[in-house]
Amino acid sequence: MSTILVTGGTGTLGRLTTVRLRAEGHEVRVLSRHAETYPVDLRTGDGLDAALDGVDTVVHCASAPRGDERAARQLVAAARRAGVGHLVYISIVGVDRVPLGYYGAKRAVERLVEESGLGFTLLRTTQFHDLVLRLLRGMARSPLMPVPAGVPVQPVEAEEVAARLSELAMGPPAGRVPEMGGPQILTFHDLAELYLWASGRSRVRVPFTLPGATFTALRRGGLLTPERRVGLRTFTEFLARSQVGSG
């Protein structure tokens, strides 16, 4: 069994991945600034060398609205010093097609990983069910529910992504692997209807569009990987398990 370090190990995906890896018998170190055993600040690199001592594989799940590229530079440099044999990175479908600042940072981290000199595996996935649900809840706060017009998404189950990520982490470096998308392509209008039905709410849906290249890329399917509908659980099934309401 190997020693695996998971950044972002307390987040949605990192937590699920950690549970799976430990169930397989691996020693898993979870990075956190507030951890008692391995307190690490990825932004500065403080504590990274100690946390990476003796680590065979790093699974990089940590992400933030700002600072991802800086954190990745610290992580890659420390992993090289520690002689880590495998760096696994989780990214997002469409980072090279949708001109969002956050996506640009994710693409920059991909390049850092690819050029790191480390053995690496890079997996892109579509949006998690959990993220889509949070967006819909935010949209439904008002009686008038704003809904992006004509924007398709392909949500995927986080548990299924964790299973795939764990499988990759336990294997040899594989480079960029095929993308992972959910089983259905739905517009936000479709998703809003499903959410309102499941939650027992009534809202007036107000479609909107925005000017600019980002919204255009979203409407053209920038978030999709239609040839990779490998996820099994649908958004409707996810809602039923999430107990979002009485619908």
PDB file of C-alpha atoms in Angstrom:
ATOM      1  CA  MET A   1       0.000   0.000   0.000  1.00  0.00           C
ATOM      2  CA  SER A   2       1.205   3.519  -0.789  1.00  0.00           C
ATOM      3  CA  THR A   3       1.129   6.887   0.946  1.00  0.00           C
ATOM      4  CA  ILE A   4      -1.164   9.325  -0.844  1.00  0.00           C
ATOM      5  CA  LEU A   5      -1.571  13.012  -0.108  1.00  0.00           C
ATOM      6  CA  VAL A   6      -4.894  14.669  -1.002  1.00  0.00           C
ATOM      7  CA  THR A   7      -5.098  18.456  -1.255  1.00  0.00           C
ATOM      8  CA  GLY A   8      -8.577  19.817  -0.715  1.00  0.00           C
ATOM      9  CA  GLY A   9      -9.312  16.652   1.214  1.00  0.00           C
ATOM     10  CA  THR A  10     -12.107  18.270   3.220  1.00  0.00           C
ATOM     11  CA  GLY A  11     -14.030  19.447   0.138  1.00  0.00           C
ATOM     12  CA  THR A  12     -16.779  17.569  -1.690  1.00  0.00           C
ATOM     13  CA  LEU A  13     -14.550  15.597  -4.042  1.00  0.00           C
ATOM     14  CA  GLY A  14     -11.493  15.379  -1.817  1.00  0.00           C
ATOM     15  CA  ARG A  15     -13.464  13.949   1.096  1.00  0.00           C
ATOM     16  CA  LEU A  16     -15.071  11.254  -1.056  1.00  0.00           C
ATOM     17  CA  THR A  17     -11.737  10.393  -2.650  1.00  0.00           C
ATOM     18  CA  THR A  18     -10.020  10.155   0.726  1.00  0.00           C
ATOM     19  CA  VAL A  19     -12.653   7.736   2.017  1.00  0.00           C
ATOM     20  CA  ARG A  20     -12.227   5.484  -1.022  1.00  0.00           C
ATOM     21  CA  LEU A  21      -8.435   5.452  -0.868  1.00  0.00           C
ATOM     22  CA  ARG A  22      -8.424   4.628   2.826  1.00  0.00           C
ATOM     23  CA  ALA A  23     -10.929   1.852   2.228  1.00  0.00           C
ATOM     24  CA  GLU A  24      -8.389   0.359  -0.184  1.00  0.00           C
ATOM     25  CA  GLY A  25      -5.806   0.318   2.593  1.00  0.00           C
ATOM     26  CA  HIS A  26      -3.691   3.316   1.596  1.00  0.00           C
ATOM     27  CA  GLU A  27      -2.265   5.809   4.065  1.00  0.00           C
ATOM     28  CA  VAL A  28      -3.884   9.114   3.163  1.00  0.00           C
ATOM     29  CA  ARG A  29      -2.695  12.520   4.320  1.00  0.00           C
ATOM     30  CA  VAL A  30      -5.247  15.317   4.041  1.00  0.00           C
ATOM     31  CA  LEU A  31      -3.807  18.777   3.540  1.00  0.00           C
ATOM     32  CA  SER A  32      -5.318  21.659   5.463  1.00  0.00           C
ATOM     33  CA  ARG A  33      -4.043  24.886   6.985  1.00  0.00           C
ATOM     34  CA  HIS A  34      -5.682  23.871  10.272  1.00  0.00           C
ATOM     35  CA  ALA A  35      -4.719  20.188  10.377  1.00  0.00           C
ATOM     36  CA  GLU A  36      -2.995  19.024  13.564  1.00  0.00           C
ATOM     37  CA  THR A  37      -0.662  16.561  11.838  1.00  0.00           C
ATOM     38  CA  TYR A  38       0.181  18.287   8.536  1.00  0.00           C
ATOM     39  CA  PRO A  39      -0.745  21.988   8.681  1.00  0.00           C
ATOM     40  CA  VAL A  40      -0.023  23.367   5.209  1.00  0.00           C
ATOM     41  CA  ASP A  41      -0.650  26.676   3.463  1.00  0.00           C
ATOM     42  CA  LEU A  42      -0.553  25.967  -0.270  1.00  0.00           C
ATOM     43  CA  ARG A  43      -0.385  29.669  -1.073  1.00  0.00           C
ATOM     44  CA  THR A  44       2.983  30.069   0.658  1.00  0.00           C
ATOM     45  CA  GLY A  45       4.209  26.472   0.665  1.00  0.00           C
ATOM     46  CA  ASP A  46       4.629  26.485   4.442  1.00  0.00           C
ATOM     47  CA  GLY A  47       4.549  22.910   5.745  1.00  0.00           C
ATOM     48  CA  LEU A  48       4.576  21.277   2.304  1.00  0.00           C
ATOM     49  CA  ASP A  49       7.976  19.633   2.559  1.00  0.00           C
ATOM     50  CA  ALA A  50       7.084  17.864   5.808  1.00  0.00           C
ATOM     51  CA  ALA A  51       3.681  16.811   4.477  1.00  0.00           C
ATOM     52  CA  LEU A  52       5.212  15.354   1.294  1.00  0.00           C
ATOM     53  CA  ASP A  53       7.985  13.423   3.024  1.00  0.00           C
ATOM     54  CA  GLY A  54       7.543   9.766   2.060  1.00  0.00           C
ATOM     55  CA  VAL A  55       4.522  10.433  -0.193  1.00  0.00           C
ATOM     56  CA  ASP A  56       4.183   8.315  -3.334  1.00  0.00           C
ATOM     57  CA  THR A  57       1.197  10.041  -4.975  1.00  0.00           C
ATOM     58  CA  VAL A  58      -0.436  13.468  -4.724  1.00  0.00           C
ATOM     59  CA  VAL A  59      -4.095  13.981  -5.640  1.00  0.00           C
ATOM     60  CA  HIS A  60      -4.613  17.714  -6.171  1.00  0.00           C
ATOM     61  CA  CYS A  61      -8.265  18.561  -5.509  1.00  0.00           C
ATOM     62  CA  ALA A  62      -7.780  21.912  -3.784  1.00  0.00           C
ATOM     63  CA  SER A  63      -9.177  24.871  -5.683  1.00  0.00           C
ATOM     64  CA  ALA A  64     -10.186  28.442  -4.943  1.00  0.00           C
ATOM     65  CA  PRO A  65     -11.565  31.417  -6.871  1.00  0.00           C
ATOM     66  CA  ARG A  66      -8.083  32.979  -6.696  1.00  0.00           C
ATOM     67  CA  GLY A  67      -4.568  31.715  -6.202  1.00  0.00           C
ATOM     68  CA  ASP A  68      -4.798  28.292  -7.867  1.00  0.00           C
ATOM     69  CA  GLU A  69      -1.786  28.836 -10.111  1.00  0.00           C
ATOM     70  CA  ARG A  70       0.398  30.080  -7.267  1.00  0.00           C
ATOM     71  CA  ALA A  71      -0.606  27.140  -5.059  1.00  0.00           C
ATOM     72  CA  ALA A  72       0.102  24.689  -7.872  1.00  0.00           C
ATOM     73  CA  ARG A  73       3.585  26.119  -8.374  1.00  0.00           C
ATOM     74  CA  GLN A  74       4.325  25.590  -4.685  1.00  0.00           C
ATOM     75  CA  LEU A  75       2.931  22.052  -4.798  1.00  0.00           C
ATOM     76  CA  VAL A  76       4.818  21.033  -7.951  1.00  0.00           C
ATOM     77  CA  ALA A  77       8.118  22.387  -6.655  1.00  0.00           C
ATOM     78  CA  ALA A  78       7.727  20.613  -3.323  1.00  0.00           C
ATOM     79  CA  ALA A  79       6.654  17.374  -5.027  1.00  0.00           C
ATOM     80  CA  ARG A  80       9.807  17.449  -7.155  1.00  0.00           C
ATOM     81  CA  ARG A  81      11.963  17.986  -4.062  1.00  0.00           C
ATOM     82  CA  ALA A  82      10.249  15.064  -2.328  1.00  0.00           C
ATOM     83  CA  GLY A  83      10.594  12.725  -5.298  1.00  0.00           C
ATOM     84  CA  VAL A  84       6.845  12.173  -5.637  1.00  0.00           C
ATOM     85  CA  GLY A  85       6.199   9.656  -8.403  1.00  0.00           C
ATOM     86  CA  HIS A  86       2.646  10.566  -9.420  1.00  0.00           C
ATOM     87  CA  LEU A  87       0.649  13.813  -9.419  1.00  0.00           C
ATOM     88  CA  VAL A  88      -3.071  13.480 -10.159  1.00  0.00           C
ATOM     89  CA  TYR A  89      -4.962  16.663 -11.050  1.00  0.00           C
ATOM     90  CA  ILE A  90      -8.705  17.167 -11.394  1.00  0.00           C
ATOM     91  CA  SER A  91      -9.767  19.854 -13.867  1.00  0.00           C
ATOM     92  CA  ILE A  92     -12.919  20.969 -15.666  1.00  0.00           C
ATOM     93  CA  VAL A  93     -14.300  20.243 -19.113  1.00  0.00           C
ATOM     94  CA  GLY A  94     -14.178  23.434 -21.168  1.00  0.00           C
ATOM     95  CA  VAL A  95     -11.284  25.237 -19.483  1.00  0.00           C
ATOM     96  CA  ASP A  96      -9.827  25.750 -22.955  1.00  0.00           C
ATOM     97  CA  ARG A  97     -13.130  26.909 -24.484  1.00  0.00           C
ATOM     98  CA  VAL A  98     -14.903  29.125 -21.944  1.00  0.00           C
ATOM     99  CA  PRO A  99     -13.091  32.437 -21.261  1.00  0.00           C
ATOM    100  CA  LEU A 100     -13.783  32.651 -17.530  1.00  0.00           C
ATOM    101  CA  GLY A 101     -10.977  33.835 -15.285  1.00  0.00           C
ATOM    102  CA  TYR A 102     -11.321  30.800 -13.023  1.00  0.00           C
ATOM    103  CA  TYR A 103     -11.176  28.480 -16.033  1.00  0.00           C
ATOM    104  CA  GLY A 104      -8.093  30.253 -17.299  1.00  0.00           C
ATOM    105  CA  ALA A 105      -6.402  29.571 -13.965  1.00  0.00           C
ATOM    106  CA  LYS A 106      -7.378  25.893 -14.136  1.00  0.00           C
ATOM    107  CA  ARG A 107      -5.899  25.646 -17.633  1.00  0.00           C
ATOM    108  CA  ALA A 108      -2.704  27.296 -16.387  1.00  0.00           C
ATOM    109  CA  VAL A 109      -2.473  24.681 -13.617  1.00  0.00           C
ATOM    110  CA  GLU A 110      -2.946  21.943 -16.214  1.00  0.00           C
ATOM    111  CA  ARG A 111       0.071  23.275 -18.089  1.00  0.00           C
ATOM    112  CA  LEU A 112       2.118  23.437 -14.885  1.00  0.00           C
ATOM    113  CA  VAL A 113       1.308  19.798 -14.178  1.00  0.00           C
ATOM    114  CA  GLU A 114       2.040  18.722 -17.751  1.00  0.00           C
ATOM    115  CA  GLU A 115       5.394  20.547 -17.752  1.00  0.00           C
ATOM    116  CA  SER A 116       6.351  19.632 -14.176  1.00  0.00           C
ATOM    117  CA  GLY A 117       8.636  16.737 -15.065  1.00  0.00           C
ATOM    118  CA  LEU A 118       6.604  14.575 -12.669  1.00  0.00           C
ATOM    119  CA  GLY A 119       4.611  11.539 -13.675  1.00  0.00           C
ATOM    120  CA  PHE A 120       1.083  12.915 -13.911  1.00  0.00           C
ATOM    121  CA  THR A 121      -2.530  12.088 -14.618  1.00  0.00           C
ATOM    122  CA  LEU A 122      -5.019  14.791 -15.612  1.00  0.00           C
ATOM    123  CA  LEU A 123      -8.783  14.256 -15.541  1.00  0.00           C
ATOM    124  CA  ARG A 124     -11.363  16.793 -16.706  1.00  0.00           C
ATOM    125  CA  THR A 125     -14.973  16.420 -15.595  1.00  0.00           C
ATOM    126  CA  THR A 126     -18.200  18.312 -16.065  1.00  0.00           C
ATOM    127  CA  GLN A 127     -19.959  20.182 -13.237  1.00  0.00           C
ATOM    128  CA  PHE A 128     -20.937  18.174 -10.165  1.00  0.00           C
ATOM    129  CA  HIS A 129     -24.598  17.719  -9.267  1.00  0.00           C
ATOM    130  CA  ASP A 130     -23.838  19.463  -5.970  1.00  0.00           C
ATOM    131  CA  LEU A 131     -22.642  22.634  -7.722  1.00  0.00           C
ATOM    132  CA  VAL A 132     -25.669  22.738 -10.024  1.00  0.00           C
ATOM    133  CA  LEU A 133     -27.966  22.339  -7.012  1.00  0.00           C
ATOM    134  CA  ARG A 134     -26.276  25.258  -5.218  1.00  0.00           C
ATOM    135  CA  LEU A 135     -26.712  27.438  -8.303  1.00  0.00           C
ATOM    136  CA  LEU A 136     -30.383  26.548  -8.604  1.00  0.00           C
ATOM    137  CA  ARG A 137     -31.021  27.229  -4.929  1.00  0.00           C
ATOM    138  CA  GLY A 138     -29.479  30.661  -5.368  1.00  0.00           C
ATOM    139  CA  MET A 139     -31.599  31.366  -8.453  1.00  0.00           C
ATOM    140  CA  ALA A 140     -34.779  30.312  -6.634  1.00  0.00           C
ATOM    141  CA  ARG A 141     -34.419  32.713  -3.713  1.00  0.00           C
ATOM    142  CA  SER A 142     -36.634  35.236  -5.456  1.00  0.00           C
ATOM    143  CA  PRO A 143     -40.188  34.619  -6.717  1.00  0.00           C
ATOM    144  CA  LEU A 144     -38.756  35.584 -10.114  1.00  0.00           C
ATOM    145  CA  MET A 145     -36.140  32.919 -10.875  1.00  0.00           C
ATOM    146  CA  PRO A 146     -33.458  34.084 -13.351  1.00  0.00           C
ATOM    147  CA  VAL A 147     -32.409  31.255 -15.650  1.00  0.00           C
ATOM    148  CA  PRO A 148     -29.578  31.424 -18.233  1.00  0.00           C
ATOM    149  CA  ALA A 149     -31.260  31.032 -21.617  1.00  0.00           C
ATOM    150  CA  GLY A 150     -30.103  28.189 -23.836  1.00  0.00           C
ATOM    151  CA  VAL A 151     -27.123  27.138 -21.699  1.00  0.00           C
ATOM    152  CA  PRO A 152     -26.662  23.343 -21.666  1.00  0.00           C
ATOM    153  CA  VAL A 153     -24.824  21.505 -18.907  1.00  0.00           C
ATOM    154  CA  GLN A 154     -23.951  17.880 -18.291  1.00  0.00           C
ATOM    155  CA  PRO A 155     -23.872  17.367 -14.514  1.00  0.00           C
ATOM    156  CA  VAL A 156     -22.054  14.390 -13.068  1.00  0.00           C
ATOM    157  CA  GLU A 157     -22.197  12.634  -9.691  1.00  0.00           C
ATOM    158  CA  ALA A 158     -19.285  13.565  -7.392  1.00  0.00           C
ATOM    159  CA  GLU A 159     -19.156  10.043  -5.928  1.00  0.00           C
ATOM    160  CA  GLU A 160     -18.614   8.627  -9.406  1.00  0.00           C
ATOM    161  CA  VAL A 161     -15.826  11.121 -10.068  1.00  0.00           C
ATOM    162  CA  ALA A 162     -14.224  10.188  -6.734  1.00  0.00           C
ATOM    163  CA  ALA A 163     -14.306   6.521  -7.756  1.00  0.00           C
ATOM    164  CA  ARG A 164     -12.560   7.340 -11.038  1.00  0.00           C
ATOM    165  CA  LEU A 165     -10.044   9.652  -9.386  1.00  0.00           C
ATOM    166  CA  SER A 166      -9.181   7.010  -6.784  1.00  0.00           C
ATOM    167  CA  GLU A 167      -8.713   4.429  -9.522  1.00  0.00           C
ATOM    168  CA  LEU A 168      -6.332   6.753 -11.344  1.00  0.00           C
ATOM    169  CA  ALA A 169      -4.416   7.588  -8.153  1.00  0.00           C
ATOM    170  CA  MET A 170      -3.843   3.913  -7.446  1.00  0.00           C
ATOM    171  CA  GLY A 171      -2.521   3.299 -10.952  1.00  0.00           C
ATOM    172  CA  PRO A 172       0.555   4.516 -12.806  1.00  0.00           C
ATOM    173  CA  PRO A 173       0.790   8.008 -14.354  1.00  0.00           C
ATOM    174  CA  ALA A 174      -1.446   8.081 -17.438  1.00  0.00           C
ATOM    175  CA  GLY A 175      -1.115  11.639 -18.765  1.00  0.00           C
ATOM    176  CA  ARG A 176      -4.334  13.299 -19.889  1.00  0.00           C
ATOM    177  CA  VAL A 177      -7.084  10.688 -19.678  1.00  0.00           C
ATOM    178  CA  PRO A 178     -10.505  10.788 -21.384  1.00  0.00           C
ATOM    179  CA  GLU A 179     -12.926  13.319 -19.954  1.00  0.00           C
ATOM    180  CA  MET A 180     -15.783  12.345 -17.666  1.00  0.00           C
ATOM    181  CA  GLY A 181     -19.279  13.729 -18.152  1.00  0.00           C
ATOM    182  CA  GLY A 182     -22.709  13.028 -16.725  1.00  0.00           C
ATOM    183  CA  PRO A 183     -25.325  10.866 -18.451  1.00  0.00           C
ATOM    184  CA  GLN A 184     -27.618  13.720 -19.569  1.00  0.00           C
ATOM    185  CA  ILE A 185     -27.292  17.057 -21.321  1.00  0.00           C
ATOM    186  CA  LEU A 186     -29.889  19.470 -19.964  1.00  0.00           C
ATOM    187  CA  THR A 187     -30.468  23.189 -20.256  1.00  0.00           C
ATOM    188  CA  PHE A 188     -30.702  25.309 -17.132  1.00  0.00           C
ATOM    189  CA  HIS A 189     -34.410  25.642 -17.895  1.00  0.00           C
ATOM    190  CA  ASP A 190     -34.732  21.848 -17.700  1.00  0.00           C
ATOM    191  CA  LEU A 191     -32.738  21.736 -14.489  1.00  0.00           C
ATOM    192  CA  ALA A 192     -34.799  24.527 -12.936  1.00  0.00           C
ATOM    193  CA  GLU A 193     -38.005  22.616 -13.655  1.00  0.00           C
ATOM    194  CA  LEU A 194     -36.599  19.467 -12.063  1.00  0.00           C
ATOM    195  CA  TYR A 195     -35.407  21.378  -9.012  1.00  0.00           C
ATOM    196  CA  LEU A 196     -38.700  23.230  -8.507  1.00  0.00           C
ATOM    197  CA  TRP A 197     -40.659  20.002  -8.820  1.00  0.00           C
ATOM    198  CA  ALA A 198     -38.389  18.182  -6.367  1.00  0.00           C
ATOM    199  CA  SER A 199     -38.425  21.014  -3.839  1.00  0.00           C
ATOM    200  CA  GLY A 200     -42.157  21.676  -4.108  1.00  0.00           C
ATOM    201  CA  ARG A 201     -41.566  25.322  -4.965  1.00  0.00           C
ATOM    202  CA  SER A 202     -43.309  27.575  -7.430  1.00  0.00           C
ATOM    203  CA  ARG A 203     -41.273  30.214  -9.207  1.00  0.00           C
ATOM    204  CA  VAL A 204     -41.675  32.290 -12.334  1.00  0.00           C
ATOM    205  CA  ARG A 205     -38.672  31.428 -14.494  1.00  0.00           C
ATOM    206  CA  VAL A 206     -37.185  34.455 -16.219  1.00  0.00           C
ATOM    207  CA  PRO A 207     -34.725  33.562 -19.006  1.00  0.00           C
ATOM    208  CA  PHE A 208     -31.825  35.934 -19.531  1.00  0.00           C
ATOM    209  CA  THR A 209     -28.809  36.300 -21.802  1.00  0.00           C
ATOM    210  CA  LEU A 210     -25.592  38.229 -21.338  1.00  0.00           C
ATOM    211  CA  PRO A 211     -23.347  39.889 -23.890  1.00  0.00           C
ATOM    212  CA  GLY A 212     -19.808  38.751 -24.410  1.00  0.00           C
ATOM    213  CA  ALA A 213     -17.677  35.772 -25.324  1.00  0.00           C
ATOM    214  CA  THR A 214     -18.223  33.826 -22.101  1.00  0.00           C
ATOM    215  CA  PHE A 215     -21.996  33.524 -22.398  1.00  0.00           C
ATOM    216  CA  THR A 216     -21.656  32.760 -26.108  1.00  0.00           C
ATOM    217  CA  ALA A 217     -19.231  29.924 -25.326  1.00  0.00           C
ATOM    218  CA  LEU A 218     -21.613  28.551 -22.691  1.00  0.00           C
ATOM    219  CA  ARG A 219     -24.550  28.560 -25.100  1.00  0.00           C
ATOM    220  CA  ARG A 220     -22.436  26.798 -27.727  1.00  0.00           C
ATOM    221  CA  GLY A 221     -21.819  23.882 -25.370  1.00  0.00           C
ATOM    222  CA  GLY A 222     -18.471  24.885 -23.943  1.00  0.00           C
ATOM    223  CA  LEU A 223     -19.173  22.911 -20.756  1.00  0.00           C
ATOM    224  CA  LEU A 224     -20.100  19.683 -22.522  1.00  0.00           C
ATOM    225  CA  THR A 225     -18.366  16.456 -23.476  1.00  0.00           C
ATOM    226  CA  PRO A 226     -21.209  14.682 -25.307  1.00  0.00           C
ATOM    227  CA  GLU A 227     -19.061  11.779 -26.459  1.00  0.00           C
ATOM    228  CA  ARG A 228     -18.130  11.025 -22.825  1.00  0.00           C
ATOM    229  CA  ARG A 229     -21.498  10.433 -21.122  1.00  0.00           C
ATOM    230  CA  VAL A 230     -19.932   7.939 -18.741  1.00  0.00           C
ATOM    231  CA  GLY A 231     -21.670   8.983 -15.517  1.00  0.00           C
ATOM    232  CA  LEU A 232     -24.591   6.863 -14.380  1.00  0.00           C
ATOM    233  CA  ARG A 233     -26.619   8.845 -11.843  1.00  0.00           C
ATOM    234  CA  THR A 234     -28.954  11.444 -13.335  1.00  0.00           C
ATOM    235  CA  PHE A 235     -29.713  14.823 -11.818  1.00  0.00           C
ATOM    236  CA  THR A 236     -33.252  13.639 -11.011  1.00  0.00           C
ATOM    237  CA  GLU A 237     -31.843  10.686  -9.077  1.00  0.00           C
ATOM    238  CA  PHE A 238     -29.430  13.000  -7.293  1.00  0.00           C
ATOM    239  CA  LEU A 239     -32.297  15.293  -6.267  1.00  0.00           C
ATOM    240  CA  ALA A 240     -34.267  12.348  -4.908  1.00  0.00           C
ATOM    241  CA  ARG A 241     -31.325  11.322  -2.728  1.00  0.00           C
ATOM    242  CA  SER A 242     -30.623  14.898  -1.641  1.00  0.00           C
ATOM    243  CA  GLN A 243     -34.115  15.377  -0.155  1.00  0.00           C
ATOM    244  CA  VAL A 244     -34.319  18.954  -1.408  1.00  0.00           C
ATOM    245  CA  GLY A 245     -38.009  19.276  -0.589  1.00  0.00           C
ATOM    246  CA  SER A 246     -41.402  17.641  -0.584  1.00  0.00           C
ATOM    247  CA  GLY A 247     -42.071  17.598  -4.334  1.00  0.00           C
TER     248      GLY A 247
END
